[in-house]
XYZ file of C-alpha atoms in Angstrom:
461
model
C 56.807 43.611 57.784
C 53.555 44.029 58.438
C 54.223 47.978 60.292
C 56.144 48.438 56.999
C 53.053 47.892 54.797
C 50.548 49.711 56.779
C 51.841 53.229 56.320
C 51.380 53.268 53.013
C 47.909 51.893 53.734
C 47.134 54.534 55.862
C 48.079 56.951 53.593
C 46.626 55.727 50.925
C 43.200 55.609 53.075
C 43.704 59.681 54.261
C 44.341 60.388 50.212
C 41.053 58.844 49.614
C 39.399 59.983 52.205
C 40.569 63.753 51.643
C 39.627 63.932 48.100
C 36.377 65.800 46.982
C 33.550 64.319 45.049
C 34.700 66.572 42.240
C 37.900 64.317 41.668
C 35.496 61.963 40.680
C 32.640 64.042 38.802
C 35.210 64.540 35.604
C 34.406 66.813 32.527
C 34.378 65.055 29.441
C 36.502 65.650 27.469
C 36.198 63.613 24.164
C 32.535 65.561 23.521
C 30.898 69.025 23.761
C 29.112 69.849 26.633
C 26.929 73.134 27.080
C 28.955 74.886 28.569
C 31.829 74.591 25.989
C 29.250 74.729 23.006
C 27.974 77.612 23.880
C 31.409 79.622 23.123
C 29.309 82.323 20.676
C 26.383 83.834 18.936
C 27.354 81.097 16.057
C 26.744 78.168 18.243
C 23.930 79.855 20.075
C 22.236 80.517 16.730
C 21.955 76.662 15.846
C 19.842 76.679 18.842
C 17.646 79.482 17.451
C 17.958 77.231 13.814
C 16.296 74.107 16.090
C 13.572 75.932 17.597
C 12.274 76.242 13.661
C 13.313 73.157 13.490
C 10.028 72.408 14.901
C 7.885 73.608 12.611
C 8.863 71.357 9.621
C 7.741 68.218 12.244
C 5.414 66.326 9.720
C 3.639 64.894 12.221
C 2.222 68.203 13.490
C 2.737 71.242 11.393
C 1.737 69.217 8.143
C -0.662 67.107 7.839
C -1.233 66.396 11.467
C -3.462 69.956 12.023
C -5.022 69.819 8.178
C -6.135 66.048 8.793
C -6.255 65.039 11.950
C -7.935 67.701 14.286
C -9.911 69.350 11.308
C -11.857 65.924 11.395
C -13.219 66.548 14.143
C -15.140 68.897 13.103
C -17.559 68.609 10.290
C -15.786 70.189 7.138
C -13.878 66.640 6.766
C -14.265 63.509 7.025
C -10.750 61.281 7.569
C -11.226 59.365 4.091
C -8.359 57.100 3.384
C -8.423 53.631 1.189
C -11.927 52.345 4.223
C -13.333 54.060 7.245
C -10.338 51.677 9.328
C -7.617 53.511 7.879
C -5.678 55.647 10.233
C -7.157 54.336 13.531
C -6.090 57.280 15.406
C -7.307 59.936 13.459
C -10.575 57.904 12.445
C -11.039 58.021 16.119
C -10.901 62.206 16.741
C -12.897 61.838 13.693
C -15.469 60.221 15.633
C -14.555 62.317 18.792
C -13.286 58.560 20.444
C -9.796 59.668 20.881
C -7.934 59.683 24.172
C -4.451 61.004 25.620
C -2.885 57.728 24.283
C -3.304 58.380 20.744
C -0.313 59.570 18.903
C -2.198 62.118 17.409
C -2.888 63.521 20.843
C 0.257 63.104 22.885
C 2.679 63.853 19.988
C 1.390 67.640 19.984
C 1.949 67.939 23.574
C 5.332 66.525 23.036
C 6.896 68.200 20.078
C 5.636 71.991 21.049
C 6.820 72.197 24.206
C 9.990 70.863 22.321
C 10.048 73.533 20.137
C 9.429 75.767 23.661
C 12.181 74.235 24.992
C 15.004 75.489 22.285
C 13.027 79.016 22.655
C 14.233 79.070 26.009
C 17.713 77.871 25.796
C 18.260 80.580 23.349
C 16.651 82.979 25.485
C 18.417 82.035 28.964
C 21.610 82.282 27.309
C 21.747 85.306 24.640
C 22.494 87.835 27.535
C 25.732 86.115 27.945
C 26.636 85.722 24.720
C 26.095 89.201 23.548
C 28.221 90.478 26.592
C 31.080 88.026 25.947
C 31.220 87.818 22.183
C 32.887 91.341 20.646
C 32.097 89.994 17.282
C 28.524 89.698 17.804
C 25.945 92.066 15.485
C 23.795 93.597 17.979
C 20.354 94.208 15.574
C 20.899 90.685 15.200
C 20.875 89.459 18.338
C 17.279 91.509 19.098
C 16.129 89.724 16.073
C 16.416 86.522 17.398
C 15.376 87.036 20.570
C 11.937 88.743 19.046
C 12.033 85.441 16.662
C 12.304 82.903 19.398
C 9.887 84.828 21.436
C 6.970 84.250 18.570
C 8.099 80.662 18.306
C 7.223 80.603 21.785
C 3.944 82.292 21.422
C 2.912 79.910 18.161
C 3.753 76.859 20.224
C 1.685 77.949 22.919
C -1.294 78.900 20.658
C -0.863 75.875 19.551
C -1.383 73.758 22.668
C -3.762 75.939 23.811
C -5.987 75.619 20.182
C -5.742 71.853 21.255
C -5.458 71.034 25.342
C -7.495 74.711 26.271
C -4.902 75.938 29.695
C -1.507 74.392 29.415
C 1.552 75.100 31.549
C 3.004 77.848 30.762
C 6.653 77.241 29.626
C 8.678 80.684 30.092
C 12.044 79.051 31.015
C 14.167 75.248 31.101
C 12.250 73.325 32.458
C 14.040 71.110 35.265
C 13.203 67.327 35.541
C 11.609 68.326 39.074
C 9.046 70.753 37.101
C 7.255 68.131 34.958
C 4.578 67.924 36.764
C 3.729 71.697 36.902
C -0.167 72.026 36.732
C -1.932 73.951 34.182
C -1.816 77.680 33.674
C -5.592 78.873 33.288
C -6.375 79.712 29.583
C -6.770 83.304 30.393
C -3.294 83.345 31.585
C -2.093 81.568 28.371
C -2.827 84.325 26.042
C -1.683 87.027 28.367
C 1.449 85.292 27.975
C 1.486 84.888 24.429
C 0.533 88.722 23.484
C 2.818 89.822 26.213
C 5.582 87.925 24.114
C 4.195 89.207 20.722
C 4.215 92.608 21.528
C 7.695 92.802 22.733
C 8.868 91.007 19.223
C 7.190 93.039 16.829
C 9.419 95.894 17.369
C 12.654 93.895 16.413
C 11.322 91.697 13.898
C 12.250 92.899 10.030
C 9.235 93.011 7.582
C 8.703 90.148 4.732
C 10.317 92.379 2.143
C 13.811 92.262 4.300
C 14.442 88.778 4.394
C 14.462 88.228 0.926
C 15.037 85.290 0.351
C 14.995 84.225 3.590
C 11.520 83.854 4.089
C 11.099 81.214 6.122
C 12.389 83.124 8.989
C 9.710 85.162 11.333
C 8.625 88.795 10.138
C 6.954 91.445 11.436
C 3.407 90.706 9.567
C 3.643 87.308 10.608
C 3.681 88.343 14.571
C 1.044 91.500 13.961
C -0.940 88.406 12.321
C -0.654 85.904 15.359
C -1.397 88.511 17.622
C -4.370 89.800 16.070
C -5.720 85.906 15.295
C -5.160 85.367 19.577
C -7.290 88.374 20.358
C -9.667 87.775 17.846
C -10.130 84.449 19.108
C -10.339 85.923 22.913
C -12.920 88.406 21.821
C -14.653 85.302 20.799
C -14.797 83.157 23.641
C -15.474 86.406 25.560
C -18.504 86.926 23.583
C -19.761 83.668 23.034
C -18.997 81.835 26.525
C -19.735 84.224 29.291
C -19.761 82.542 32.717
C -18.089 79.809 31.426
C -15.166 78.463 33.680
C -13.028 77.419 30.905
C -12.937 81.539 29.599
C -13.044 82.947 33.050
C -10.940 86.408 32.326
C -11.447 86.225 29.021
C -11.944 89.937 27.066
C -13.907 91.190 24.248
C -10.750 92.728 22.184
C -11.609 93.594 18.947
C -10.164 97.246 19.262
C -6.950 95.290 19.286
C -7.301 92.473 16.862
C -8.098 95.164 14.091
C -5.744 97.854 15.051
C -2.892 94.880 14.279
C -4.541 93.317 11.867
C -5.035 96.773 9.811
C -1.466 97.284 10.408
C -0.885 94.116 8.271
C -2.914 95.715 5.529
C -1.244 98.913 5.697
C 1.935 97.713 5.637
C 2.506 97.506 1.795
C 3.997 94.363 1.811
C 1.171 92.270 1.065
C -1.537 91.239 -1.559
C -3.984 89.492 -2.602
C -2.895 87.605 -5.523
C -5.040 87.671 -8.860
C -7.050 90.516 -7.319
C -7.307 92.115 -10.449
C -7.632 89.378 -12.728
C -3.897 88.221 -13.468
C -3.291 84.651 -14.718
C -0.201 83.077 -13.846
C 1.471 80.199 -16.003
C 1.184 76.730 -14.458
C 1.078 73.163 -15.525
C -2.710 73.412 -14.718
C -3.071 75.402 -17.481
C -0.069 75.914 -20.080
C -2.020 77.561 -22.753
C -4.035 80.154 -20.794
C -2.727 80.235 -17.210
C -4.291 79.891 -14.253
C -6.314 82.875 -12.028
C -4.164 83.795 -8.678
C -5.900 81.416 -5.861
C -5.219 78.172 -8.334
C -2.050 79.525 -8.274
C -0.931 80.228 -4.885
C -1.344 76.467 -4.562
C 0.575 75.231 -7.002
C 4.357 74.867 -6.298
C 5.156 78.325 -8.288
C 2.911 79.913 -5.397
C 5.448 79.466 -2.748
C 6.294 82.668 -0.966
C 3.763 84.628 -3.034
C 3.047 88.093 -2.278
C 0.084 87.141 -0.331
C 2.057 84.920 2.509
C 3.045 85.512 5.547
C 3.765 82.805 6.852
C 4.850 79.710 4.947
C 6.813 76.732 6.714
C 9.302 75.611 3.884
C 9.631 72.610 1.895
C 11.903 70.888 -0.317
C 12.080 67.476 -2.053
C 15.304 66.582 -1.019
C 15.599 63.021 -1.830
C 16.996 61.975 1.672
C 14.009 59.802 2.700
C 12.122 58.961 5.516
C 14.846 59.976 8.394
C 15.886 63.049 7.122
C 13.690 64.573 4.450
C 12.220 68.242 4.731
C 9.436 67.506 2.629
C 5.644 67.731 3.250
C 3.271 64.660 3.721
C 0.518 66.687 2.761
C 1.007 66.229 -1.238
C 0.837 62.301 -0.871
C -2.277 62.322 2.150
C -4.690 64.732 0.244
C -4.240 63.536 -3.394
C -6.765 61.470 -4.919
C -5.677 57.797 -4.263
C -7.121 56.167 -7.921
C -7.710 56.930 -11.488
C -8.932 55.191 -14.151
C -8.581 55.475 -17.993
C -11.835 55.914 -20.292
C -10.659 53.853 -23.070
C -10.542 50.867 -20.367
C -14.408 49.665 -20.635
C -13.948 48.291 -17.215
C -12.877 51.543 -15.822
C -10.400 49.653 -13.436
C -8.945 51.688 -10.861
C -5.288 52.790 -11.381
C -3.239 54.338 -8.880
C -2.311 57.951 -9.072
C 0.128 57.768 -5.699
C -1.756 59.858 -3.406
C -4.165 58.252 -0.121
C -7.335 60.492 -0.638
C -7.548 61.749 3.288
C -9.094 64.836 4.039
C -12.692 64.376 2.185
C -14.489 67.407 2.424
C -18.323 67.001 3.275
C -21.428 68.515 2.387
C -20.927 71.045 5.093
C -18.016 72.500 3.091
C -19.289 71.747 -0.584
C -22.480 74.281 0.491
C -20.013 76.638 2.028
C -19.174 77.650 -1.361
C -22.754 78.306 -2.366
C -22.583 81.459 -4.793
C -25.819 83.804 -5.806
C -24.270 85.838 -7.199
C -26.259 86.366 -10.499
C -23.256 88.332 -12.238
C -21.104 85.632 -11.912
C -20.931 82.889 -14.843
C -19.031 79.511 -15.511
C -18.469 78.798 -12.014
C -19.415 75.209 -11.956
C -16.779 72.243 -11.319
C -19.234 69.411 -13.049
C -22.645 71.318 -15.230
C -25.316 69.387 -12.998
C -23.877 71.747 -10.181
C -24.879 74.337 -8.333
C -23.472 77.606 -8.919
C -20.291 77.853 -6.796
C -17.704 80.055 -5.319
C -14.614 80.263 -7.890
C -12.711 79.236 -5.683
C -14.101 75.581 -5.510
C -12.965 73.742 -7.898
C -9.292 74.561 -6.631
C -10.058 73.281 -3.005
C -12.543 70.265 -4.236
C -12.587 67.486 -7.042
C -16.161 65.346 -7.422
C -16.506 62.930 -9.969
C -16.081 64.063 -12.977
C -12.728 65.753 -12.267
C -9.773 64.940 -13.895
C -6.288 65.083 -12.958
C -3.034 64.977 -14.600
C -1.380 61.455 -14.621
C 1.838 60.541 -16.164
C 0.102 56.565 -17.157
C 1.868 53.732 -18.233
C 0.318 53.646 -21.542
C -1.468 56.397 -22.503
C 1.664 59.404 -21.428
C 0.709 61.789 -19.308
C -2.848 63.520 -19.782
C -5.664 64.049 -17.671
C -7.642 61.188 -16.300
C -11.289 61.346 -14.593
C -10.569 61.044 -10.906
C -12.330 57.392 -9.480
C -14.241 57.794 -6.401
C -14.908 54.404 -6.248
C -13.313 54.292 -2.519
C -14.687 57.819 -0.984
C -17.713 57.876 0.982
C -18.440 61.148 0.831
C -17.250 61.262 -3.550
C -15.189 64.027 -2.499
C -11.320 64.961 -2.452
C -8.990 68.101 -1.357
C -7.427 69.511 -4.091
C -5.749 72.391 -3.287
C -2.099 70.365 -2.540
C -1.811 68.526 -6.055
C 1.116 68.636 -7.777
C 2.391 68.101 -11.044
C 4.133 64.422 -12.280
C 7.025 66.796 -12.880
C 7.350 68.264 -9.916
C 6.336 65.354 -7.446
C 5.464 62.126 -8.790
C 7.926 61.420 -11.290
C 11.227 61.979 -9.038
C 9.876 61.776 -5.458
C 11.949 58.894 -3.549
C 9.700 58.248 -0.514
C 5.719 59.644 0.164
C 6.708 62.256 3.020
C 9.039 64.446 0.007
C 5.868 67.016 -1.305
C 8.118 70.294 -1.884
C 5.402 72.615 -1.817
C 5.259 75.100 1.568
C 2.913 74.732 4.187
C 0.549 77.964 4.298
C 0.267 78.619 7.771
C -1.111 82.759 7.662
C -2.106 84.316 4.440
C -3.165 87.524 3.715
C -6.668 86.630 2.643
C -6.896 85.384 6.514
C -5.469 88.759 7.399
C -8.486 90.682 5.953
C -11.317 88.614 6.890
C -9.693 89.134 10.269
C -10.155 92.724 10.046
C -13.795 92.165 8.624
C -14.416 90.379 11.875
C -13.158 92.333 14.341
């Protein structure tokens, strides 16, 4: 019996023995793997869809760059309800901040994230156009020349931030993580090399009506002429210094692109010529054309070029496409003046971002011709454009209160060191407060490039 049992034994031992590893490295087959996902430019376009994706990451396109790196700096100080809220960015405030912070590590993270789905798209779209005989052709080059510019804006990005960063110009395998740093100088070679090869594909602003929140060709002459002009800079300004080593005085450049922004046709400044614009600011008489390029209505205006796009879409925290920057910049109390006690009420916002001295004088005007510029009368005479970017006390804003129905309110600064707020983001009770479900839901856009920038560009160069 026991002769009997062992052939089958044995052969049971050669089958095992003879079979390959790949009887045992299975496909699944109950869920999509890259290789069957990737069946067609459809599929490969969600990609393209993700690497935007990106931008609309609160925690760095939104408030993140506004908030917490401007601190550092002396325009802003962090603000908040005491000078412990926010830890992290009260500590780049105060130039204490280390890798560990979220507000450090979290840019590193989600850019080369947003690098990441540039690539994918870009590894594969040579297959895909070849394979699928469905596929629009001028489309295809647009995305590429898209995702090329994403690339280019998340590198600018890091680079803005960390100085020389690795460059990123394919996947990245597990094995690669620890790839040192490309030198800055090699950084912006990369990104203008990728800039120049996209403007030539990418449609102008006036094409993708409506769909402007895809990349245009103003947007990449922009980019490209805001890298060399900062080159040119650091060039200029830091010779001998390791850190620029290579670096080039551009300016040629920078204004040749730049200039062909301005020439284009498809931009202006808004309220250039005196236009007022209806808004809730101002129902009876309007509102001149930098009030209202802030406001909601100013979304898209003729004078941006590159906007990332909101929307209040009542999904909350997890999923929202909203902006944080509504709730963080908005003045965090009010209080009513037939209350002799003045009690502070709360309006909804967190009062972050205070602007300081340093910015109040930057909008120092002597310009005798100009009249009625002042945001309180004891002021000095100011740049226009002031009271839209700054509230001091004596400001009001429109509350929807309790009691009194919604009016304007003085502002309390009871809370702000520096008596100070950012104005620019405010929004209406009707289009924010009253119907918002959660604080990170502010449907206003994100200006990233405007035209204004465009032409002081020029004037720099």
């Amino acid at each position: 019996m026991k002769k009997i049992y062992s052939i089958p034994v044995f052969l049971t031992m050669m089958f095992l023995v003879a079979c390959s590893e790949d009887f045992l490295d299975l496909k699944p087959i109950a869920m999509e793997t890259e290789e069957t996902f990737y069946k067609d430019f459809d599929a490969l376009d969600m990609t393209a869809t993700a690497a935007y994706g990106i931008l609309c990451t609160r925690d760095i396109f939104d408030y993140y760059i506004f908030m917490g790196y401007a601190s550092a700096a002396d325009d802003v100080e962090v603000g908040g309800e005491n000078t412990n809220d926010w830890p992290q960015f009260q500590a780049v405030d105060r130039l204490q901040h280390s890798p560990m912070l979220s507000t450090i590590f979290d840019s590193w993270g989600y850019c080369y994230k947003g690098i990441r789905m540039t690539n994918e798209f870009l590894s594969r779209v040579d297959k895909i156009r070849a394979t699928d005989k469905k596929v629009n052709q001028a489309l295809v080059d647009q995305r590429i020349a898209e995702m090329k510019f994403l690339r280019a804006f998340y590198h600018f990005y890091l680079a803005v931030v960390y100085g020389g960063v690795p460059i990123a110009d394919k996947i990245v395998d597990p094995s690669m993580f620890s790839t040192p740093r490309n030198s800055l100088k090699e950084v912006y070679d990369f990104m203008i090399k990728d800039l120049k090869e996209a403007i030539p594909y990418l449609k102008e602003k006036s094409q993708l009506a409506p769909n402007y929140g895809r990349v245009s060709k103003g947007a990449a002459r922009a980019l490209l002429a805001k890298i060399l002009l900062y080159e040119s800079s650091y060039a200029k300004n830091y010779p001998g210094d390791e850190r620029f080593a290579g670096m080039q005085e551009r300016w040629t450049e920078a204004l040749q692109y730049a200039e062909e922004v301005i020439n284009s046709g498809e931009y202006q400044l808004v309220g250039i010529n005196g236009e007022r614009f209806a808004s809730w600011r101002n129902p009876n008489g309007g509102v001149g054309g930098y009030r209202w390029i802030f406001t909601l209505d100013g979304d898209n205006s003729p004078e941006s070029i590159l906007e990332i796009q909101n929307v209040m879409d009542g999904k909350g925290w997890t999923y929202t496409r909203g902006s944080y920057i509504v709730t963080y910049f908005t003045v965090r109390y009010y209080y009513r003046p037939s209350d002799p006690t003045h009690s502070d009420r709360v309006v909804g916002g967190w009062s972050f971002n205070l602007p300081t001295s340093y910015m109040v004088n930057a909008f120092g005007n002597q310009d005798s011709r100009e009249t009625g510029l002042h945001s309180v009368p004891v002021d000095p005479k100011l740049d226009p454009r002031f009271a839209t970017s700054i509230g001091r006390p004596g400001d009001t804003i429109l509350v929807n209160d309790q009691t009194e129905g919604e009016k304007w309110f003085p502002m309390s600064f009871s809370n702000l060191p520096t008596q100070t707020i950012s104005r620019k983001y405010e929004c209406s009770p009707q289009e924010y407060w009253n119907g918002r479900t959660n604080d990170n839901e502010g449907p206003m856009n994100v200006r990233w490039i405007r035209y204004a920038d465009v032409v002081l560009m020029a004037a720099e160069a």
